[in-house]
């Protein structure tokens, strides 16, 4: 098993909070991590709420939980039983009065919308949220071959660890089909699988581009409102990211639409039929796929309360990723696939507008070196380490 960086955050949350919620997409490794942590608690109890027998054990949840007061209880697929949240609140408040509330529950969920809404209404002040993402470059071998495999196959464990690129592609296509036919309908209005597959494929072709809901709607014969609703749902399922534009009162005409990304690069390549690195290298999506892969790798390690944006003006000034740290300082990050990156005028213009504290070009090489007085070239691994030290 590849050790997960997020494990220490889960342990820390369990040490001070009554409920720790580990959320993220299906098959990202939440259950495996929960079983690993359970071994550190001799009496830990795991319940899979997709299993009818385990759900039946909670026919009287208050009595059940109170009888397990000295045990860590892991509730997997919590969205299956949303009515549990008010019960958890009552059980936790009683345990608090006896000073036995810390580390009571580890709950796992595959969707943000249901889990955050239900728990936010019932467990405010009693719950810590931790998002688990697919594998980060820090969690695989530092060698170039491992990086490229992670980029090509994506970071979902089964896909990344497959015996071959062909097997990895089959696993990803099966995963996409499962979401299309079953999982999406569990969390929102039923969407025809054919429509959703076409939408995903169109988003893959437009990876890292500005969202144009009207254009997508016209191509699919839907309304722009429907497209936005579908994208909202896919975002809540941790499959799509909408990166917001940075707005600042500088007298410029700023782009207002968000950028849209399919979060896992392996899904992009599966939707486009790109099984090998050779096929990827010859495809027009190459540069945008690399941008999205780097962006997700950086955001997966971004410290809490450090929001991320992009910056773009109608005059051509542009920054791929803008990170605002908790002390209000800005880091400007441009992403290039080249081994000898060059700074474009639009990046200089954007830096002149915003005056970031530090500016970087994250490129496909490994060395770090200055490009100008204000801008440094840096490899992905070293950039992730810089962000990690800020946490």
C-alpha positions as a Markdown table, in Angstrom:
| # | Residue | x | y | z |
|---|---|---|---|---|
| 1 | Unk | 0.0 | 0.0 | 0.0 |
| 2 | Unk | 1.3 | 3.4 | -0.9 |
| 3 | Unk | 1.4 | 5.6 | 2.2 |
| 4 | Unk | -1.0 | 8.6 | 2.0 |
| 5 | Unk | 0.1 | 12.1 | 3.0 |
| 6 | Unk | -3.4 | 12.8 | 4.3 |
| 7 | Unk | -3.2 | 10.1 | 6.9 |
| 8 | Unk | -1.5 | 12.3 | 9.5 |
| 9 | Unk | -4.2 | 15.0 | 9.1 |
| 10 | Unk | -6.8 | 12.3 | 9.8 |
| 11 | Unk | -5.0 | 11.2 | 12.9 |
| 12 | Unk | -4.6 | 14.8 | 14.1 |
| 13 | Unk | -8.3 | 15.5 | 13.6 |
| 14 | Unk | -9.3 | 12.4 | 15.5 |
| 15 | Unk | -7.2 | 13.5 | 18.4 |
| 16 | Unk | -9.1 | 16.8 | 18.9 |
| 17 | Unk | -12.5 | 16.5 | 17.2 |
| 18 | Unk | -15.5 | 14.3 | 17.9 |
| 19 | Unk | -16.2 | 13.5 | 14.2 |
| 20 | Unk | -13.7 | 13.5 | 11.4 |
| 21 | Unk | -15.2 | 13.4 | 7.9 |
| 22 | Unk | -13.0 | 12.0 | 5.1 |
| 23 | Unk | -14.6 | 13.0 | 1.8 |
| 24 | Unk | -13.5 | 12.4 | -1.8 |
| 25 | Unk | -14.6 | 10.6 | -5.0 |
| 26 | Unk | -15.3 | 6.9 | -5.0 |
| 27 | Unk | -12.3 | 4.5 | -5.3 |
| 28 | Unk | -9.8 | 7.2 | -4.2 |
| 29 | Unk | -8.7 | 5.1 | -1.3 |
| 30 | Unk | -10.8 | 6.4 | 1.6 |
| 31 | Unk | -11.8 | 2.9 | 2.8 |
| 32 | Unk | -8.3 | 1.5 | 2.6 |
| 33 | Unk | -7.0 | 4.5 | 4.7 |
| 34 | Unk | -9.8 | 4.0 | 7.2 |
| 35 | Unk | -8.9 | 0.3 | 7.7 |
| 36 | Unk | -5.3 | 1.3 | 8.1 |
| 37 | Unk | -6.1 | 3.8 | 10.8 |
| 38 | Unk | -8.5 | 1.4 | 12.4 |
| 39 | Unk | -5.5 | -0.9 | 13.2 |
| 40 | Unk | -4.2 | 1.8 | 15.5 |
| 41 | Unk | -7.5 | 1.7 | 17.6 |
| 42 | Unk | -7.8 | -1.8 | 19.1 |
| 43 | Unk | -11.6 | -1.7 | 19.4 |
| 44 | Unk | -12.4 | 0.2 | 16.2 |
| 45 | Unk | -15.6 | -0.8 | 14.5 |
| 46 | Unk | -16.2 | -0.5 | 10.7 |
| 47 | Unk | -19.7 | -0.3 | 9.2 |
| 48 | Unk | -20.3 | -0.1 | 5.5 |
| 49 | Unk | -23.7 | 1.6 | 5.1 |
| 50 | Unk | -24.1 | 0.3 | 1.6 |
| 51 | Unk | -24.3 | -3.1 | 3.2 |
| 52 | Unk | -27.9 | -4.0 | 4.4 |
| 53 | Unk | -26.6 | -6.0 | 7.4 |
| 54 | Unk | -24.5 | -3.1 | 8.7 |
| 55 | Unk | -27.4 | -0.7 | 8.2 |
| 56 | Unk | -29.6 | -3.0 | 10.2 |
| 57 | Unk | -27.3 | -2.8 | 13.1 |
| 58 | Unk | -28.2 | 0.8 | 13.4 |
| 59 | Unk | -32.0 | 0.2 | 13.7 |
| 60 | Unk | -31.7 | 1.9 | 17.1 |
| 61 | Unk | -28.6 | 4.1 | 16.5 |
| 62 | Unk | -28.7 | 6.0 | 19.8 |
| 63 | Unk | -28.6 | 2.7 | 21.8 |
| 64 | Unk | -26.0 | 1.3 | 19.5 |
| 65 | Unk | -23.6 | 4.2 | 19.6 |
| 66 | Unk | -23.9 | 4.7 | 23.4 |
| 67 | Unk | -23.0 | 1.0 | 23.8 |
| 68 | Unk | -19.8 | 1.6 | 21.8 |
| 69 | Unk | -18.7 | 4.7 | 23.7 |
| 70 | Unk | -15.1 | 3.6 | 24.1 |
| 71 | Unk | -14.6 | 2.6 | 20.5 |
| 72 | Unk | -13.8 | 4.5 | 17.3 |
| 73 | Unk | -16.7 | 3.9 | 14.9 |
| 74 | Unk | -16.1 | 4.2 | 11.1 |
| 75 | Unk | -19.2 | 4.8 | 9.0 |
| 76 | Unk | -18.5 | 4.3 | 5.3 |
| 77 | Unk | -20.8 | 5.8 | 2.6 |
| 78 | Unk | -22.5 | 8.0 | 5.2 |
| 79 | Unk | -24.6 | 9.6 | 2.5 |
| 80 | Unk | -26.6 | 6.4 | 2.4 |
| 81 | Unk | -28.1 | 7.3 | 5.8 |
| 82 | Unk | -28.3 | 11.1 | 6.1 |
| 83 | Unk | -30.7 | 10.8 | 9.0 |
| 84 | Unk | -27.8 | 9.7 | 11.2 |
| 85 | Unk | -26.4 | 13.2 | 11.5 |
| 86 | Unk | -28.9 | 14.6 | 14.1 |
| 87 | Unk | -28.4 | 11.3 | 16.0 |
| 88 | Unk | -24.7 | 11.8 | 16.0 |
| 89 | Unk | -25.1 | 15.3 | 17.4 |
| 90 | Unk | -27.1 | 14.1 | 20.4 |
| 91 | Unk | -24.7 | 11.2 | 21.1 |
| 92 | Unk | -21.7 | 13.5 | 20.9 |
| 93 | Unk | -23.2 | 16.1 | 23.2 |
| 94 | Unk | -23.9 | 13.5 | 25.8 |
| 95 | Unk | -20.3 | 12.2 | 25.5 |
| 96 | Unk | -18.9 | 15.7 | 25.8 |
| 97 | Unk | -20.5 | 16.0 | 29.2 |
| 98 | Unk | -18.6 | 12.9 | 30.2 |
| 99 | Unk | -15.5 | 14.2 | 28.4 |
| 100 | Unk | -15.5 | 11.2 | 26.1 |
| 101 | Unk | -16.3 | 12.8 | 22.8 |
| 102 | Unk | -12.9 | 13.1 | 21.0 |
| 103 | Unk | -12.2 | 10.6 | 18.3 |
| 104 | Unk | -15.7 | 9.0 | 18.4 |
| 105 | Unk | -16.5 | 8.8 | 14.7 |
| 106 | Unk | -14.7 | 8.6 | 11.4 |
| 107 | Unk | -17.2 | 9.1 | 8.6 |
| 108 | Unk | -16.5 | 8.5 | 4.9 |
| 109 | Unk | -18.5 | 10.1 | 2.1 |
| 110 | Unk | -18.2 | 10.2 | -1.7 |
| 111 | Unk | -19.9 | 13.5 | -2.3 |
| 112 | Unk | -19.6 | 17.0 | -1.0 |
| 113 | Unk | -23.1 | 18.3 | -1.5 |
| 114 | Unk | -25.0 | 15.7 | 0.7 |
| 115 | Unk | -22.3 | 15.3 | 3.3 |
| 116 | Unk | -21.5 | 18.9 | 3.8 |
| 117 | Unk | -25.1 | 20.0 | 3.8 |
| 118 | Unk | -26.3 | 17.4 | 6.3 |
| 119 | Unk | -23.4 | 17.6 | 8.6 |
| 120 | Unk | -23.1 | 21.3 | 8.4 |
| 121 | Unk | -26.7 | 21.7 | 9.7 |
| 122 | Unk | -26.3 | 19.1 | 12.5 |
| 123 | Unk | -22.6 | 18.9 | 13.5 |
| 124 | Unk | -21.3 | 22.5 | 13.5 |
| 125 | Unk | -18.3 | 22.7 | 15.9 |
| 126 | Unk | -18.2 | 18.9 | 16.3 |
| 127 | Unk | -16.7 | 17.9 | 12.9 |
| 128 | Unk | -13.5 | 18.3 | 10.9 |
| 129 | Unk | -13.5 | 17.9 | 7.1 |
| 130 | Unk | -10.6 | 16.4 | 5.2 |
| 131 | Unk | -10.7 | 15.9 | 1.5 |
| 132 | Unk | -8.8 | 12.9 | 0.1 |
| 133 | Unk | -7.6 | 13.3 | -3.5 |
| 134 | Unk | -6.1 | 10.8 | -5.9 |
| 135 | Unk | -2.3 | 10.1 | -5.6 |
| 136 | Unk | -0.1 | 13.2 | -5.5 |
| 137 | Unk | 3.4 | 13.3 | -7.1 |
| 138 | Unk | 4.8 | 13.3 | -3.5 |
| 139 | Unk | 3.2 | 9.8 | -3.0 |
| 140 | Unk | 4.8 | 8.1 | -5.9 |
| 141 | Unk | 8.4 | 7.6 | -7.0 |
| 142 | Unk | 10.3 | 10.8 | -7.8 |
| 143 | Unk | 11.6 | 9.4 | -11.0 |
| 144 | Unk | 10.4 | 10.8 | -14.3 |
| 145 | Unk | 8.8 | 7.5 | -15.4 |
| 146 | Unk | 6.6 | 7.5 | -12.3 |
| 147 | Unk | 5.5 | 11.1 | -12.9 |
| 148 | Unk | 4.6 | 10.4 | -16.4 |
| 149 | Unk | 2.6 | 7.3 | -15.4 |
| 150 | Unk | 0.7 | 9.3 | -12.8 |
| 151 | Unk | -0.1 | 12.0 | -15.4 |
| 152 | Unk | -1.1 | 9.5 | -18.1 |
| 153 | Unk | -3.2 | 7.1 | -15.9 |
| 154 | Unk | -4.4 | 9.6 | -13.3 |
| 155 | Unk | -4.1 | 9.2 | -9.5 |
| 156 | Unk | -6.9 | 6.7 | -8.6 |
| 157 | Unk | -5.1 | 3.8 | -7.0 |
| 158 | Unk | -6.4 | 1.0 | -9.2 |
| 159 | Unk | -5.7 | 2.9 | -12.4 |
| 160 | Unk | -2.2 | 4.1 | -11.4 |
| 161 | Unk | -1.1 | 0.7 | -10.0 |
| 162 | Unk | -2.5 | -1.4 | -13.0 |
| 163 | Unk | -0.2 | -3.9 | -14.6 |
| 164 | Unk | -0.3 | -2.1 | -18.0 |
| 165 | Unk | -1.5 | 1.0 | -19.7 |
| 166 | Unk | -4.2 | -1.1 | -21.4 |
| 167 | Unk | -5.5 | -2.5 | -18.1 |
| 168 | Unk | -5.5 | 1.0 | -16.6 |
| 169 | Unk | -7.5 | 2.3 | -19.5 |
| 170 | Unk | -10.1 | -0.5 | -19.0 |
| 171 | Unk | -10.4 | 0.3 | -15.3 |
| 172 | Unk | -10.9 | 4.0 | -16.0 |
| 173 | Unk | -13.6 | 3.4 | -18.6 |
| 174 | Unk | -15.4 | 1.0 | -16.2 |
| 175 | Unk | -15.2 | 3.7 | -13.5 |
| 176 | Unk | -16.7 | 6.3 | -15.8 |
| 177 | Unk | -19.4 | 4.0 | -16.9 |
| 178 | Unk | -20.3 | 3.2 | -13.3 |
| 179 | Unk | -20.6 | 7.0 | -12.6 |
| 180 | Unk | -22.7 | 7.5 | -15.7 |
| 181 | Unk | -25.1 | 4.7 | -15.1 |
| 182 | Unk | -25.4 | 4.6 | -11.3 |
| 183 | Unk | -23.5 | 6.9 | -9.0 |
| 184 | Unk | -24.5 | 10.3 | -10.4 |
| 185 | Unk | -28.2 | 9.5 | -10.0 |
| 186 | Unk | -27.7 | 8.7 | -6.3 |
| 187 | Unk | -26.8 | 12.3 | -5.6 |
| 188 | Unk | -29.0 | 14.4 | -7.8 |
| 189 | Unk | -31.6 | 14.4 | -10.6 |
| 190 | Unk | -31.4 | 11.5 | -13.0 |
| 191 | Unk | -29.3 | 12.5 | -16.0 |
| 192 | Unk | -29.3 | 10.4 | -19.2 |
| 193 | Unk | -26.0 | 8.5 | -19.4 |
| 194 | Unk | -25.6 | 9.4 | -23.1 |
| 195 | Unk | -25.9 | 13.1 | -22.4 |
| 196 | Unk | -23.6 | 13.0 | -19.4 |
| 197 | Unk | -20.9 | 11.1 | -21.4 |
| 198 | Unk | -21.1 | 13.6 | -24.2 |
| 199 | Unk | -20.7 | 16.4 | -21.7 |
| 200 | Unk | -17.7 | 14.8 | -20.1 |
| 201 | Unk | -16.1 | 14.2 | -23.5 |
| 202 | Unk | -16.7 | 17.8 | -24.5 |
| 203 | Unk | -15.2 | 19.0 | -21.2 |
| 204 | Unk | -12.1 | 16.8 | -21.9 |
| 205 | Unk | -11.6 | 18.4 | -25.3 |
| 206 | Unk | -11.9 | 21.8 | -23.6 |
| 207 | Unk | -9.7 | 20.9 | -20.6 |
| 208 | Unk | -8.5 | 24.1 | -18.7 |
| 209 | Unk | -10.6 | 26.4 | -20.9 |
| 210 | Unk | -13.1 | 29.0 | -19.8 |
| 211 | Unk | -16.5 | 27.6 | -19.2 |
| 212 | Unk | -19.0 | 28.5 | -21.9 |
| 213 | Unk | -22.3 | 27.0 | -20.7 |
| 214 | Unk | -24.3 | 28.4 | -23.6 |
| 215 | Unk | -21.9 | 26.8 | -26.2 |
| 216 | Unk | -22.1 | 23.4 | -24.4 |
| 217 | Unk | -25.8 | 23.7 | -24.1 |
| 218 | Unk | -26.3 | 24.4 | -27.8 |
| 219 | Unk | -24.1 | 21.4 | -28.8 |
| 220 | Unk | -26.1 | 19.1 | -26.4 |
| 221 | Unk | -29.5 | 20.5 | -27.2 |
| 222 | Unk | -30.0 | 21.6 | -23.5 |
| 223 | Unk | -30.4 | 24.8 | -21.7 |
| 224 | Unk | -27.5 | 26.7 | -20.2 |
| 225 | Unk | -29.2 | 26.3 | -16.8 |
| 226 | Unk | -29.2 | 22.5 | -17.2 |
| 227 | Unk | -25.5 | 22.5 | -18.1 |
| 228 | Unk | -24.6 | 24.6 | -15.0 |
| 229 | Unk | -26.7 | 22.2 | -12.9 |
| 230 | Unk | -24.9 | 19.2 | -14.3 |
| 231 | Unk | -21.5 | 20.8 | -13.7 |
| 232 | Unk | -22.6 | 21.7 | -10.2 |
| 233 | Unk | -23.3 | 18.1 | -9.5 |
| 234 | Unk | -20.0 | 16.8 | -11.0 |
| 235 | Unk | -18.2 | 19.4 | -9.0 |
| 236 | Unk | -19.9 | 18.2 | -5.8 |
| 237 | Unk | -18.8 | 14.6 | -6.7 |
| 238 | Unk | -15.1 | 15.8 | -6.8 |
| 239 | Unk | -14.9 | 15.0 | -10.5 |
| 240 | Unk | -14.7 | 18.6 | -12.0 |
| 241 | Unk | -13.1 | 21.7 | -10.7 |
| 242 | Unk | -14.3 | 25.3 | -11.5 |
| 243 | Unk | -11.3 | 27.6 | -10.9 |
| 244 | Unk | -12.6 | 31.1 | -10.1 |
| 245 | Unk | -11.2 | 34.2 | -11.7 |
| 246 | Unk | -9.4 | 36.7 | -9.4 |
| 247 | Unk | -11.2 | 40.0 | -9.2 |
| 248 | Unk | -9.3 | 43.0 | -8.1 |
| 249 | Unk | -10.1 | 46.7 | -8.5 |
| 250 | Unk | -7.3 | 47.7 | -10.9 |
| 251 | Unk | -9.4 | 49.3 | -13.6 |
| 252 | Unk | -9.0 | 46.4 | -16.0 |
| 253 | Unk | -11.7 | 44.4 | -17.9 |
| 254 | Unk | -11.4 | 41.1 | -16.2 |
| 255 | Unk | -12.7 | 37.7 | -17.4 |
| 256 | Unk | -15.7 | 36.6 | -15.3 |
| 257 | Unk | -16.3 | 33.0 | -16.4 |
| 258 | Unk | -14.5 | 30.3 | -14.4 |
| 259 | Unk | -12.0 | 27.8 | -15.9 |
| 260 | Unk | -13.2 | 24.3 | -16.0 |
| 261 | Unk | -11.1 | 21.2 | -15.4 |
| 262 | Unk | -11.8 | 17.4 | -15.2 |
| 263 | Unk | -9.8 | 16.9 | -12.0 |
| 264 | Unk | -8.2 | 13.6 | -12.8 |
| 265 | Unk | -5.9 | 13.6 | -15.8 |
| 266 | Unk | -6.5 | 9.8 | -16.3 |
| 267 | Unk | -10.2 | 10.4 | -16.9 |
| 268 | Unk | -9.4 | 13.1 | -19.5 |
| 269 | Unk | -7.2 | 10.6 | -21.4 |
| 270 | Unk | -9.7 | 7.8 | -21.1 |
| 271 | Unk | -12.5 | 10.0 | -22.5 |
| 272 | Unk | -10.3 | 11.0 | -25.4 |
| 273 | Unk | -9.0 | 7.4 | -26.0 |
| 274 | Unk | -5.4 | 8.2 | -25.2 |
| 275 | Unk | -4.0 | 4.9 | -23.8 |
| 276 | Unk | -0.2 | 5.5 | -24.1 |
| 277 | Unk | 2.2 | 8.4 | -23.6 |
| 278 | Unk | 3.0 | 8.3 | -27.3 |
| 279 | Unk | -0.7 | 9.0 | -28.1 |
| 280 | Unk | -0.9 | 11.7 | -25.5 |
| 281 | Unk | 2.2 | 13.5 | -26.9 |
| 282 | Unk | 0.7 | 13.8 | -30.3 |
| 283 | Unk | -2.7 | 15.0 | -29.2 |
| 284 | Unk | -3.8 | 18.7 | -29.1 |
| 285 | Unk | -4.9 | 18.3 | -25.5 |
| 286 | Unk | -1.3 | 17.8 | -24.4 |
| 287 | Unk | -0.5 | 21.3 | -23.0 |
| 288 | Unk | -3.9 | 21.7 | -21.3 |
| 289 | Unk | -3.7 | 18.2 | -19.8 |
| 290 | Unk | -0.4 | 19.0 | -18.3 |
| 291 | Unk | -1.7 | 22.3 | -16.9 |
| 292 | Unk | -4.6 | 20.6 | -15.2 |
| 293 | Unk | -2.4 | 17.8 | -13.8 |
| 294 | Unk | 0.0 | 20.3 | -12.3 |
| 295 | Unk | -2.8 | 22.5 | -11.0 |
| 296 | Unk | -4.5 | 19.5 | -9.2 |
| 297 | Unk | -1.2 | 18.3 | -7.9 |
| 298 | Unk | -0.5 | 21.8 | -6.3 |
| 299 | Unk | -4.1 | 22.3 | -5.0 |
| 300 | Unk | -4.1 | 18.8 | -3.4 |
| 301 | Unk | -1.4 | 20.0 | -1.0 |
| 302 | Unk | -2.5 | 23.7 | -0.7 |
| 303 | Unk | -2.7 | 24.8 | 3.0 |
| 304 | Unk | -6.1 | 25.5 | 4.5 |
| 305 | Unk | -7.4 | 29.0 | 4.0 |
| 306 | Unk | -5.2 | 29.6 | 0.9 |
| 307 | Unk | -7.8 | 30.1 | -1.9 |
| 308 | Unk | -6.8 | 29.6 | -5.5 |
| 309 | Unk | -7.7 | 31.6 | -8.6 |
| 310 | Unk | -6.6 | 32.3 | -12.2 |
| 311 | Unk | -6.2 | 35.8 | -13.6 |
| 312 | Unk | -7.1 | 37.0 | -17.1 |
| 313 | Unk | -7.9 | 40.3 | -18.6 |
| 314 | Unk | -9.4 | 41.1 | -22.0 |
| 315 | Unk | -6.1 | 42.7 | -23.0 |
| 316 | Unk | -4.3 | 39.3 | -22.7 |
| 317 | Unk | -2.7 | 39.5 | -19.2 |
| 318 | Unk | -2.9 | 36.0 | -17.7 |
| 319 | Unk | -1.7 | 33.9 | -14.8 |
| 320 | Unk | -2.6 | 30.2 | -14.8 |
| 321 | Unk | -2.8 | 29.9 | -11.0 |
| 322 | Unk | -2.9 | 32.6 | -8.3 |
| 323 | Unk | -2.6 | 31.5 | -4.7 |
| 324 | Unk | -3.6 | 33.9 | -1.9 |
| 325 | Unk | -2.0 | 32.9 | 1.4 |
| 326 | Unk | -3.6 | 33.6 | 4.8 |
| 327 | Unk | -1.3 | 36.6 | 5.2 |
| 328 | Unk | -2.8 | 38.1 | 2.0 |
| 329 | Unk | 0.4 | 37.6 | 0.0 |
| 330 | Unk | 0.0 | 36.3 | -3.6 |
| 331 | Unk | 2.0 | 33.7 | -5.5 |
| 332 | Unk | 1.7 | 33.8 | -9.3 |
| 333 | Unk | 2.3 | 30.4 | -11.0 |
| 334 | Unk | 2.5 | 29.8 | -14.8 |
| 335 | Unk | 2.4 | 26.2 | -16.0 |
| 336 | Unk | 4.4 | 25.1 | -19.0 |
| 337 | Unk | 5.0 | 21.7 | -20.5 |
| 338 | Unk | 8.3 | 22.7 | -22.1 |
| 339 | Unk | 11.8 | 21.7 | -20.8 |
| 340 | Unk | 13.0 | 25.3 | -21.5 |
| 341 | Unk | 10.1 | 27.5 | -20.6 |
| 342 | Unk | 9.8 | 31.1 | -21.7 |
| 343 | Unk | 7.8 | 33.8 | -20.1 |
| 344 | Unk | 5.1 | 35.3 | -22.3 |
| 345 | Unk | 4.2 | 39.0 | -22.2 |
| 346 | Unk | 0.8 | 38.3 | -20.8 |
| 347 | Unk | 2.3 | 36.9 | -17.6 |
| 348 | Unk | 4.5 | 39.9 | -17.2 |
| 349 | Unk | 1.5 | 42.2 | -17.7 |
| 350 | Unk | -0.5 | 40.2 | -15.1 |
| 351 | Unk | 2.4 | 40.4 | -12.6 |
| 352 | Unk | 2.6 | 44.2 | -13.2 |
| 353 | Unk | -1.1 | 44.4 | -12.4 |
| 354 | Unk | -1.1 | 42.3 | -9.2 |
| 355 | Unk | 2.5 | 42.6 | -7.9 |
| 356 | Unk | 2.7 | 39.1 | -6.5 |
| 357 | Unk | 5.1 | 38.4 | -3.7 |
| 358 | Unk | 6.7 | 35.5 | -5.7 |
| 359 | Unk | 6.3 | 34.3 | -9.3 |
| 360 | Unk | 7.1 | 30.9 | -10.7 |
| 361 | Unk | 7.1 | 28.9 | -13.9 |
| 362 | Unk | 6.3 | 25.3 | -13.1 |
| 363 | Unk | 7.7 | 23.3 | -16.0 |
| 364 | Unk | 8.4 | 19.7 | -17.0 |
| 365 | Unk | 12.0 | 19.6 | -15.9 |
| 366 | Unk | 13.5 | 19.1 | -12.4 |
| 367 | Unk | 16.0 | 21.9 | -11.8 |
| 368 | Unk | 15.2 | 25.3 | -10.3 |
| 369 | Unk | 16.8 | 28.4 | -11.6 |
| 370 | Unk | 16.0 | 32.1 | -12.1 |
| 371 | Unk | 14.5 | 33.3 | -15.4 |
| 372 | Unk | 14.4 | 36.9 | -14.5 |
| 373 | Unk | 14.7 | 39.1 | -11.4 |
| 374 | Unk | 11.1 | 38.4 | -10.5 |
| 375 | Unk | 10.4 | 34.9 | -11.9 |
| 376 | Unk | 11.9 | 31.5 | -11.1 |
| 377 | Unk | 11.6 | 28.2 | -13.1 |
| 378 | Unk | 10.8 | 25.3 | -10.8 |
| 379 | Unk | 10.0 | 21.6 | -11.2 |
| 380 | Unk | 6.6 | 20.2 | -10.0 |
| 381 | Unk | 8.0 | 18.2 | -7.1 |
| 382 | Unk | 9.9 | 21.2 | -5.7 |
| 383 | Unk | 6.9 | 23.5 | -6.1 |
| 384 | Unk | 4.7 | 21.0 | -4.2 |
| 385 | Unk | 7.3 | 21.0 | -1.4 |
| 386 | Unk | 7.3 | 24.8 | -1.2 |
| 387 | Unk | 3.5 | 24.8 | -0.7 |
| 388 | Unk | 3.7 | 22.0 | 1.8 |
| 389 | Unk | 6.1 | 23.9 | 4.0 |
| 390 | Unk | 3.5 | 26.7 | 4.3 |
| 391 | Unk | 0.9 | 24.5 | 6.0 |
